[in-house]
XYZ file of C-alpha atoms in Angstrom:
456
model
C 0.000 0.000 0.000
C 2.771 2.401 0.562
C 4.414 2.066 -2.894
C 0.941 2.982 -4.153
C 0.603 5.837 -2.448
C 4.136 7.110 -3.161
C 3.818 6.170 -6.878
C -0.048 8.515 -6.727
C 2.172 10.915 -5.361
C 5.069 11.013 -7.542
C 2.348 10.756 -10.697
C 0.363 13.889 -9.105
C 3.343 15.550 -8.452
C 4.294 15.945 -11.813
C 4.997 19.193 -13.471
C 1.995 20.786 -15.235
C 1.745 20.663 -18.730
C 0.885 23.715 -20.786
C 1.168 25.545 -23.957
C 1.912 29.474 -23.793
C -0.133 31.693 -26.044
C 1.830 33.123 -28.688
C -0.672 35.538 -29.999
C -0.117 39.198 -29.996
C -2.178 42.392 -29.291
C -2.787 44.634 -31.828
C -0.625 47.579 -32.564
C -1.586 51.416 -32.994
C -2.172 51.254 -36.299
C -4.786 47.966 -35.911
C -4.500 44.444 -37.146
C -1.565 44.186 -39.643
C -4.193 42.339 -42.175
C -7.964 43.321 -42.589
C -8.453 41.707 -45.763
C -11.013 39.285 -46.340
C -11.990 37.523 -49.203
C -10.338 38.342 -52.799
C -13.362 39.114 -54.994
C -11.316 39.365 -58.135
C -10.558 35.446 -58.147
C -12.805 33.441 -60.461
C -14.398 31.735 -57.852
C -16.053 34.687 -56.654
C -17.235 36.104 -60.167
C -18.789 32.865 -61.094
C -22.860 32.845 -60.415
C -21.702 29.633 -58.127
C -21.337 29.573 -54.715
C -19.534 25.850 -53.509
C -18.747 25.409 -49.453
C -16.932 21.953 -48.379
C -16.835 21.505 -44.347
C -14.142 18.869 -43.678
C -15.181 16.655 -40.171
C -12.196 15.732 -37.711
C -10.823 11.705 -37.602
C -7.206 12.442 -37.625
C -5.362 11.533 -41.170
C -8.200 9.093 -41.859
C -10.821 12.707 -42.214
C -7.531 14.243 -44.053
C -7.785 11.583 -46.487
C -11.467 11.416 -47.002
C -11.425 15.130 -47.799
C -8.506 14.879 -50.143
C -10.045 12.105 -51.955
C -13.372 14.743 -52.704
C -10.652 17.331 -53.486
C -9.522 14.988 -56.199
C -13.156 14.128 -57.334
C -13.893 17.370 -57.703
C -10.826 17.909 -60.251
C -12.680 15.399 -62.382
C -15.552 17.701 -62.645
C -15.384 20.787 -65.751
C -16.871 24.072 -64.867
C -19.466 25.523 -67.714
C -17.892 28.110 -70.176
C -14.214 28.065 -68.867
C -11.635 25.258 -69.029
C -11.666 25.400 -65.043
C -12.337 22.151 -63.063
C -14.632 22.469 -60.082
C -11.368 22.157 -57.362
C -10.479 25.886 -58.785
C -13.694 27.234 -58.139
C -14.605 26.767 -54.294
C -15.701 29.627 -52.229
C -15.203 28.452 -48.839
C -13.745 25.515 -46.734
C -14.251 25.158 -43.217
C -11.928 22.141 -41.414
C -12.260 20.778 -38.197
C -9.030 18.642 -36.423
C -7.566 16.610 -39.172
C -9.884 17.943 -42.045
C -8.382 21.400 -41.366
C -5.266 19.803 -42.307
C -6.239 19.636 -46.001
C -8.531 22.543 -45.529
C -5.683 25.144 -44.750
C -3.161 23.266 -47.099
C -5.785 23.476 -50.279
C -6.216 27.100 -48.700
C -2.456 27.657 -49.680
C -1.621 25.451 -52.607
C -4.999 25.723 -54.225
C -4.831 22.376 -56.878
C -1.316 22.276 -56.325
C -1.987 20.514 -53.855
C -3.607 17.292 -55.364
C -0.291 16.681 -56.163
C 1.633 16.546 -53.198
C -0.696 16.218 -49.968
C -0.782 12.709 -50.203
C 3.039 12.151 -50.133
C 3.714 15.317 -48.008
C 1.282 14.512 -45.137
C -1.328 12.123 -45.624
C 1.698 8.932 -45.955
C 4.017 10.992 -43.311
C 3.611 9.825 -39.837
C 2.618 13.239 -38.116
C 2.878 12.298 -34.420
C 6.370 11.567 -34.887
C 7.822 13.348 -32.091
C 4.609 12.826 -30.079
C 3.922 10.636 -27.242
C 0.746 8.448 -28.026
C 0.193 6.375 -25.354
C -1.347 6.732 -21.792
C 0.954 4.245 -19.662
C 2.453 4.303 -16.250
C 5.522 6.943 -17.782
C 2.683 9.557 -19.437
C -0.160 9.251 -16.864
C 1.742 12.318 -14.677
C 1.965 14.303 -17.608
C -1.946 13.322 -18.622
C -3.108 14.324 -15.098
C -0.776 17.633 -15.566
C -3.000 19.070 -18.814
C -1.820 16.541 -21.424
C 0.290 14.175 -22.723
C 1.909 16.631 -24.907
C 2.319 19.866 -25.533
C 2.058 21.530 -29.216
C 5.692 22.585 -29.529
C 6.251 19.254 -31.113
C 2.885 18.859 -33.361
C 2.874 22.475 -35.100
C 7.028 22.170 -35.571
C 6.062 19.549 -37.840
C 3.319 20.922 -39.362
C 5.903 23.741 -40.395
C 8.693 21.614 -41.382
C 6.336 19.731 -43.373
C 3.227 21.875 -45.233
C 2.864 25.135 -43.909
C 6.369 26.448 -43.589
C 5.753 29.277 -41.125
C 3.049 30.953 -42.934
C 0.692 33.482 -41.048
C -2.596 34.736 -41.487
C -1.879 37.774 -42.874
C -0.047 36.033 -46.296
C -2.880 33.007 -45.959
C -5.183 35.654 -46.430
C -3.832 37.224 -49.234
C -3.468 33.823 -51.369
C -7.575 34.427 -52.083
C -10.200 31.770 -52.471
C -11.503 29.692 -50.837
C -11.723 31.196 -47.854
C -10.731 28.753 -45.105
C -12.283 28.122 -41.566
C -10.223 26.654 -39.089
C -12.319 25.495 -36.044
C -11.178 24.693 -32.152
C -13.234 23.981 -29.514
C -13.344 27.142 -26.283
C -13.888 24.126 -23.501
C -14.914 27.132 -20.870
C -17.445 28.865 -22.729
C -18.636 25.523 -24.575
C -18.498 27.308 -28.133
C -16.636 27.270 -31.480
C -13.435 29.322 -31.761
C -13.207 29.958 -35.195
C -10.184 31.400 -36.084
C -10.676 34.973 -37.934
C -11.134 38.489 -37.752
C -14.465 38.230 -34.841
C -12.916 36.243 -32.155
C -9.371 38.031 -32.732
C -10.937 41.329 -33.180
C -12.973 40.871 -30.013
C -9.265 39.501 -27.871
C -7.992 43.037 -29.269
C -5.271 40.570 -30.896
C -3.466 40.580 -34.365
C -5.273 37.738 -36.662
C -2.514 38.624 -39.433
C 0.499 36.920 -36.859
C -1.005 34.171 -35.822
C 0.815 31.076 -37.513
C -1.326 28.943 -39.362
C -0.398 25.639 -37.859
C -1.208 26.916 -34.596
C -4.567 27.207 -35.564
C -4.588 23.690 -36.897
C -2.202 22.039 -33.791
C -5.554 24.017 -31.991
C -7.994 22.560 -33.804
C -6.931 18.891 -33.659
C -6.058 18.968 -30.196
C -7.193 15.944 -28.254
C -8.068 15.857 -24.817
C -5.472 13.817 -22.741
C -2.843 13.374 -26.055
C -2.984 17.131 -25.795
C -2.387 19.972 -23.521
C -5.078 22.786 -24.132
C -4.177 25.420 -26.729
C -3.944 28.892 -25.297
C -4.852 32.370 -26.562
C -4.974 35.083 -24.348
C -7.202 38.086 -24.647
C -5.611 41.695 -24.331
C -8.973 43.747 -23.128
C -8.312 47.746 -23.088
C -5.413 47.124 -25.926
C -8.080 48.259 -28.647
C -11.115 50.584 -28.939
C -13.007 48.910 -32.054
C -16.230 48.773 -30.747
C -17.448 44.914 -31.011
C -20.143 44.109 -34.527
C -23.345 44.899 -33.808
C -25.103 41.684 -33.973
C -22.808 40.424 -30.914
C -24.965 42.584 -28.451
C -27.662 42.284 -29.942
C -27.727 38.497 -30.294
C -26.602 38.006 -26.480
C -29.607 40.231 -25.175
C -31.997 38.143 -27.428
C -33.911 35.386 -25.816
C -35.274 34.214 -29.340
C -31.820 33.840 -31.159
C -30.697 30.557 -32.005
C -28.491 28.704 -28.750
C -25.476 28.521 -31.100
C -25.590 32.261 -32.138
C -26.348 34.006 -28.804
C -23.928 31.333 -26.851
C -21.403 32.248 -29.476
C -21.898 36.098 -28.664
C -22.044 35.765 -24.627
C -18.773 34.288 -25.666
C -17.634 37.195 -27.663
C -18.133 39.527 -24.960
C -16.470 38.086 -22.417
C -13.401 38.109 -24.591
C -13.951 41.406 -25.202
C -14.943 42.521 -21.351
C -11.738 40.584 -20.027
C -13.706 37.583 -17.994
C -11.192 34.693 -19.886
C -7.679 36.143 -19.953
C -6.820 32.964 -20.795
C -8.866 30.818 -24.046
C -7.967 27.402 -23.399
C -8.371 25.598 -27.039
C -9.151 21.924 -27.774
C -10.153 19.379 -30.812
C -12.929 21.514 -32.804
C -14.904 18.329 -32.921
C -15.985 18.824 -29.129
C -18.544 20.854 -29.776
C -18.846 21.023 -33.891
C -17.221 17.898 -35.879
C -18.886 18.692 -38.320
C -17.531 22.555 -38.426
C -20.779 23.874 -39.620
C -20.735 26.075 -36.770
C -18.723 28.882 -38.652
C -21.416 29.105 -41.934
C -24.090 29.222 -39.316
C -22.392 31.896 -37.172
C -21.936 34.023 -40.053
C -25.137 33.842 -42.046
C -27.418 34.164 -38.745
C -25.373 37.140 -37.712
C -26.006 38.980 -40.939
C -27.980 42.198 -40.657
C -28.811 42.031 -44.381
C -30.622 39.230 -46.092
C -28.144 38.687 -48.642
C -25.235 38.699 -46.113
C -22.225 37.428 -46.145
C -22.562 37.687 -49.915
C -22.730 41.505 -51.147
C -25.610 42.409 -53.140
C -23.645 42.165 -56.275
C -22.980 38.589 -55.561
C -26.481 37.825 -54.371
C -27.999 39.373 -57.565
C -25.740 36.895 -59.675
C -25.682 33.386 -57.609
C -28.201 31.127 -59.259
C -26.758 27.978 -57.465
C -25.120 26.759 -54.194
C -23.695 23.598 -52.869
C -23.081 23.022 -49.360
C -21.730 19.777 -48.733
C -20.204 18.258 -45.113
C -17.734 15.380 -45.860
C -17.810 13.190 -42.332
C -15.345 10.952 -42.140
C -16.915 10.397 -38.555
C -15.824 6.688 -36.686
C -18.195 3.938 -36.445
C -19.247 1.615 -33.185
C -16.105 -0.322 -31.351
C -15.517 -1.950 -27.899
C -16.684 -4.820 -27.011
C -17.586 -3.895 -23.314
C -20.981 -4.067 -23.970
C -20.766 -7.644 -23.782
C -20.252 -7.860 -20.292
C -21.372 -6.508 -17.540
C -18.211 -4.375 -16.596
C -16.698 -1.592 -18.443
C -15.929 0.135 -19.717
C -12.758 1.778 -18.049
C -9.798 3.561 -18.563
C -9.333 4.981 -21.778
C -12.077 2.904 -23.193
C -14.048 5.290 -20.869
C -12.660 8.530 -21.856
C -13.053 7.509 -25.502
C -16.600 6.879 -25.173
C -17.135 9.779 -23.354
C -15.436 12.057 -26.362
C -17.721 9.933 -28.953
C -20.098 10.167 -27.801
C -20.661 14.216 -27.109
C -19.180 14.381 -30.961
C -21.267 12.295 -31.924
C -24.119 13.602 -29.989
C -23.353 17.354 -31.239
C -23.130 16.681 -35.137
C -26.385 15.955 -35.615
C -27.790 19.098 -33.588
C -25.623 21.401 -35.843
C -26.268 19.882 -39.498
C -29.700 20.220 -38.325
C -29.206 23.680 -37.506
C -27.247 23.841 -40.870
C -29.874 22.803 -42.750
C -32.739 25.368 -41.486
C -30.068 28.047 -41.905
C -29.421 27.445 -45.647
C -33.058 26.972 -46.500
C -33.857 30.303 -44.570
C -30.854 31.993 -46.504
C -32.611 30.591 -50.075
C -35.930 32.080 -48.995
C -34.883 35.617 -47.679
C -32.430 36.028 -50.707
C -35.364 35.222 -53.127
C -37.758 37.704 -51.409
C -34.581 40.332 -51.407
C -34.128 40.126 -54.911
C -37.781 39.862 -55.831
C -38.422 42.971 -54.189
C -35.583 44.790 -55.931
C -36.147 47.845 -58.273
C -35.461 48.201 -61.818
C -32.675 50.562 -61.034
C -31.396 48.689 -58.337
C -31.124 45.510 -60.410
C -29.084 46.788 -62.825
C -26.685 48.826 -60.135
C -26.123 45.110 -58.640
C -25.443 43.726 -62.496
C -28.757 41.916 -63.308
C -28.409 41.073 -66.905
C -31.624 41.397 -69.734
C -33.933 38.219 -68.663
C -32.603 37.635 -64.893
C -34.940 35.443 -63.405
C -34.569 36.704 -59.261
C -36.365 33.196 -58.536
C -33.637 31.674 -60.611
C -32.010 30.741 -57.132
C -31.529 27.371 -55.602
C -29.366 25.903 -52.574
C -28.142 21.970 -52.349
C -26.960 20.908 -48.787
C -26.288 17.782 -48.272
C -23.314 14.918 -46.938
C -21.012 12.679 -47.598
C -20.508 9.969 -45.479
C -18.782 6.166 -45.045
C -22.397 4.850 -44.599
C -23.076 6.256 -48.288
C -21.128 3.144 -49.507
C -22.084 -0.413 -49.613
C -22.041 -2.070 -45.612
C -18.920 -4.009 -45.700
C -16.850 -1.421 -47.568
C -18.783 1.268 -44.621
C -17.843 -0.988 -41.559
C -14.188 -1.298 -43.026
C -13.895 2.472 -43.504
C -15.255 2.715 -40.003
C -13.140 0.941 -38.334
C -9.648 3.200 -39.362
C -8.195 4.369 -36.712
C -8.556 7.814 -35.783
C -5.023 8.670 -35.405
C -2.320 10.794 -37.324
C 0.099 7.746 -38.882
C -1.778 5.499 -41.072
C -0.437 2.567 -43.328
C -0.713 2.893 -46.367
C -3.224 0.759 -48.189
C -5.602 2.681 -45.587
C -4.336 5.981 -46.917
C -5.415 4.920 -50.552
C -8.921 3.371 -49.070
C -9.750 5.987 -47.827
C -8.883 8.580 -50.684
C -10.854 6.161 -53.356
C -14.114 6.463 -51.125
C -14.020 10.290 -50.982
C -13.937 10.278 -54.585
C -16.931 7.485 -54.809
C -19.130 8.888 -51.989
C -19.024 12.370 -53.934
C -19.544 11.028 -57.610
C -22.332 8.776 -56.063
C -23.998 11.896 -54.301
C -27.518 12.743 -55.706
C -27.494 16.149 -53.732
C -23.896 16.409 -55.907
C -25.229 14.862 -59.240
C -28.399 17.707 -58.730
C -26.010 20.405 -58.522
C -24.098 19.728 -61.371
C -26.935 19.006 -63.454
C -27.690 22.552 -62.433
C -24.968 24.240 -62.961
């Protein structure tokens, strides 16, 4: 009994394991970068409008998204020689899907040729400790296993090479979404201009793979990512939907938890934003496209009018490379226990949040096809052609496919296979290639897909 108790004591004495924020405030002059979205790339001219959300699952999620990636380079765009890859508006990515989702972000369809071989057959937790044993369990009761010194040095040395915000930015569509989990306030931290703006910190210095390192930071492998706020350091006064949203008893959970959140940033009541894995509280990283559409004080918003007068068709598609059933503790009457425990516990509020959000998705989108219909059925003549309505423009000419791809899409023994892939940042690699091949079938198979197209 007393070499238990001194071994509890030596484990619980360990040193705490943290990460220290390495975000800045913002200077006199403001945020080094304000831009947003580079309206003079084709993908923004088009009368197209194409979001991809990419779930978390570690490389297996990388994978699947890569393989849609590589679909979609299959698939010619009306009236240019473009393929569908160089036309995508926006791409939100949550833990390993914002892997591919900030590395498309960079290399555009450059990178269908090197992602696989530069990341997705690389064994990213190399460096890492991955196990929970006897030697780790101090530093797993201390914050985490690891810290993300070792995780985003990698991603540096490896695919993003240093880059910031402020030059990802400037490399133009698709805008890209990367999404962490704030475990105090129980909300999505997307990382952009609101939440920085709010913190009174510089979006444009923030390295991109600590936004990523954030975003696929799992509880216990991973000490909590930390951003701290720097209230009094500017005087932009906060949007005008935050306050507004907070004070309103009939706004949607998401959107006025989402702006208590905001506040507090913004008031100084979390110095400190401890970060984990975005799929806590949005796998499916929806969160960010619903955020930003309910938030809108126009009904055309976040297009501008110009773009809302020319879309005639928009595809919103989640690729979930989510895990399937495991264990076999339900077979007896104990368990389960230990990590088996803490991984059912993290399934199961992913699994339990997903659904909740698409939903919410969903009845976003719709809403956003109706109010943009009655917006540009109600224009004038003269303010038609100011937004660049063309002789014949049809303003019900408008229509919105949301929809997702998913293992279970695919026949049940190729589904349970997929499934069963480990959720983890090394994979072999005959489940690399699996998984890649059923991105590509899932999307060609898609009748929400197959609609679009035929609409396009």
């Amino acid at each position: 009994m007393g070499a238990v108790v001194a071994a509890s004591a030596l484990l619980l004495g360990c040193a705490s394991v943290y990460n220290e924020p390495v975000n800045v405030p913002v200077g006199p002059n403001g945020p080094t970068d304000t831009l947003s979205l580079n309206f003079a790339d084709p993908a923004a001219l088009d009368d197209l409008l194409i979001g991809l959300s990419f779930s978390g699952g570690g490389t297996r999620a990388a994978a699947y998204s890569f393989g849609v990636l590589q679909e979609m380079d299959n698939v010619p765009m009306p009236r240019s020689g473009d393929k569908m890859v160089d036309r995508l508006d926006f791409i939100s990515g949550v833990s390993g899907g914002s892997v591919t989702a900030a590395y498309f972000g960079i290399k555009k369809r450059a990178a269908l040729t090197d992602f696989r071989e530069r990341f997705l057959l690389q064994n990213a937790e190399a460096g890492l400790q991955t196990q929970l044993s006897l030697g780790t369990i101090g530093r797993a009761l201390g914050g985490g296993i690891n810290d993300s010194t070792a995780f985003t040095k990698w991603l540096d040395s490896h695919l993003f090479e240093g880059i910031t915000y402020s030059e990802f930015r400037r490399i133009g569509s698709p805008r890209v979404w990367i999404n962490a989990s704030d475990i105090y306030n129980r909300v999505p931290f997307v990382f952009g201009a609101t939440a920085f703006e709010a913190i009174c910190s510089d979006i444009g210095k923030f390295p991109l793979s600590q936004a990523v390192a954030a975003s696929a930071a799992v509880p216990i492998a991973f000490a909590p990512a930390v951003v701290q706020a720097f209230p009094g350091k500017c005087n932009t006064p906060l949007p005008s939907w935050v306050r507004r949203a907070a004070a309103n008893r009939n706004a949607s959970p998401m959107l006025n938890s989402y702006a208590k959140a905001i506040i507090r940033y913004r008031e100084g009541a979390v110095p400190y934003i401890k970060l984990m894995d975005g799929g806590l509280v949005d796998n499916y990283g929806v969160a960010g496209f619903t955020i930003t559409r309910e938030s809108s004080d126009t009904p055309y918003g976040p297009l501008s009018p110009q773009q809302a007068v020319r879309l005639r068709r928009a595809l919103f598609l989640v690729v979930d490379a989510k895990t399937g059933l495991s264990g076999n503790w339900v077979n007896t009457v104990q368990g389960p226990d230990g990590i088996e425990l803490l991984k059912a516990a993290v399934d199961t509020t992913i699994d339990a949040s997903v659904g909740a959000n698409y939903t919410a998705f969903d009845r976003t989108m719709k809403d956003y096809q109706s109010s943009l219909i009655a917006w540009r059925c109600g224009l004038s003549a003269a303010q038609r052609a100011s937004y660049g309505a063309r002789p014949g423009w049809n303003c019900r000419d408008l229509q919105f496919f949301v929809g997702r791809l998913g293992f279970d899409q695919l026949d049940g023994e190729r589904a349970a296979v997929l499934e069963q892939v480990p959720t983890r940042f090394s994979l072999p690699q005959a489940q690399v290639d699996e998984v890649i091949a059923a991105g590509r079938d899932t999307l060609r198979a898609s009748p929400v897909f197959k609609a679009f197209v035929a609409g396009m």
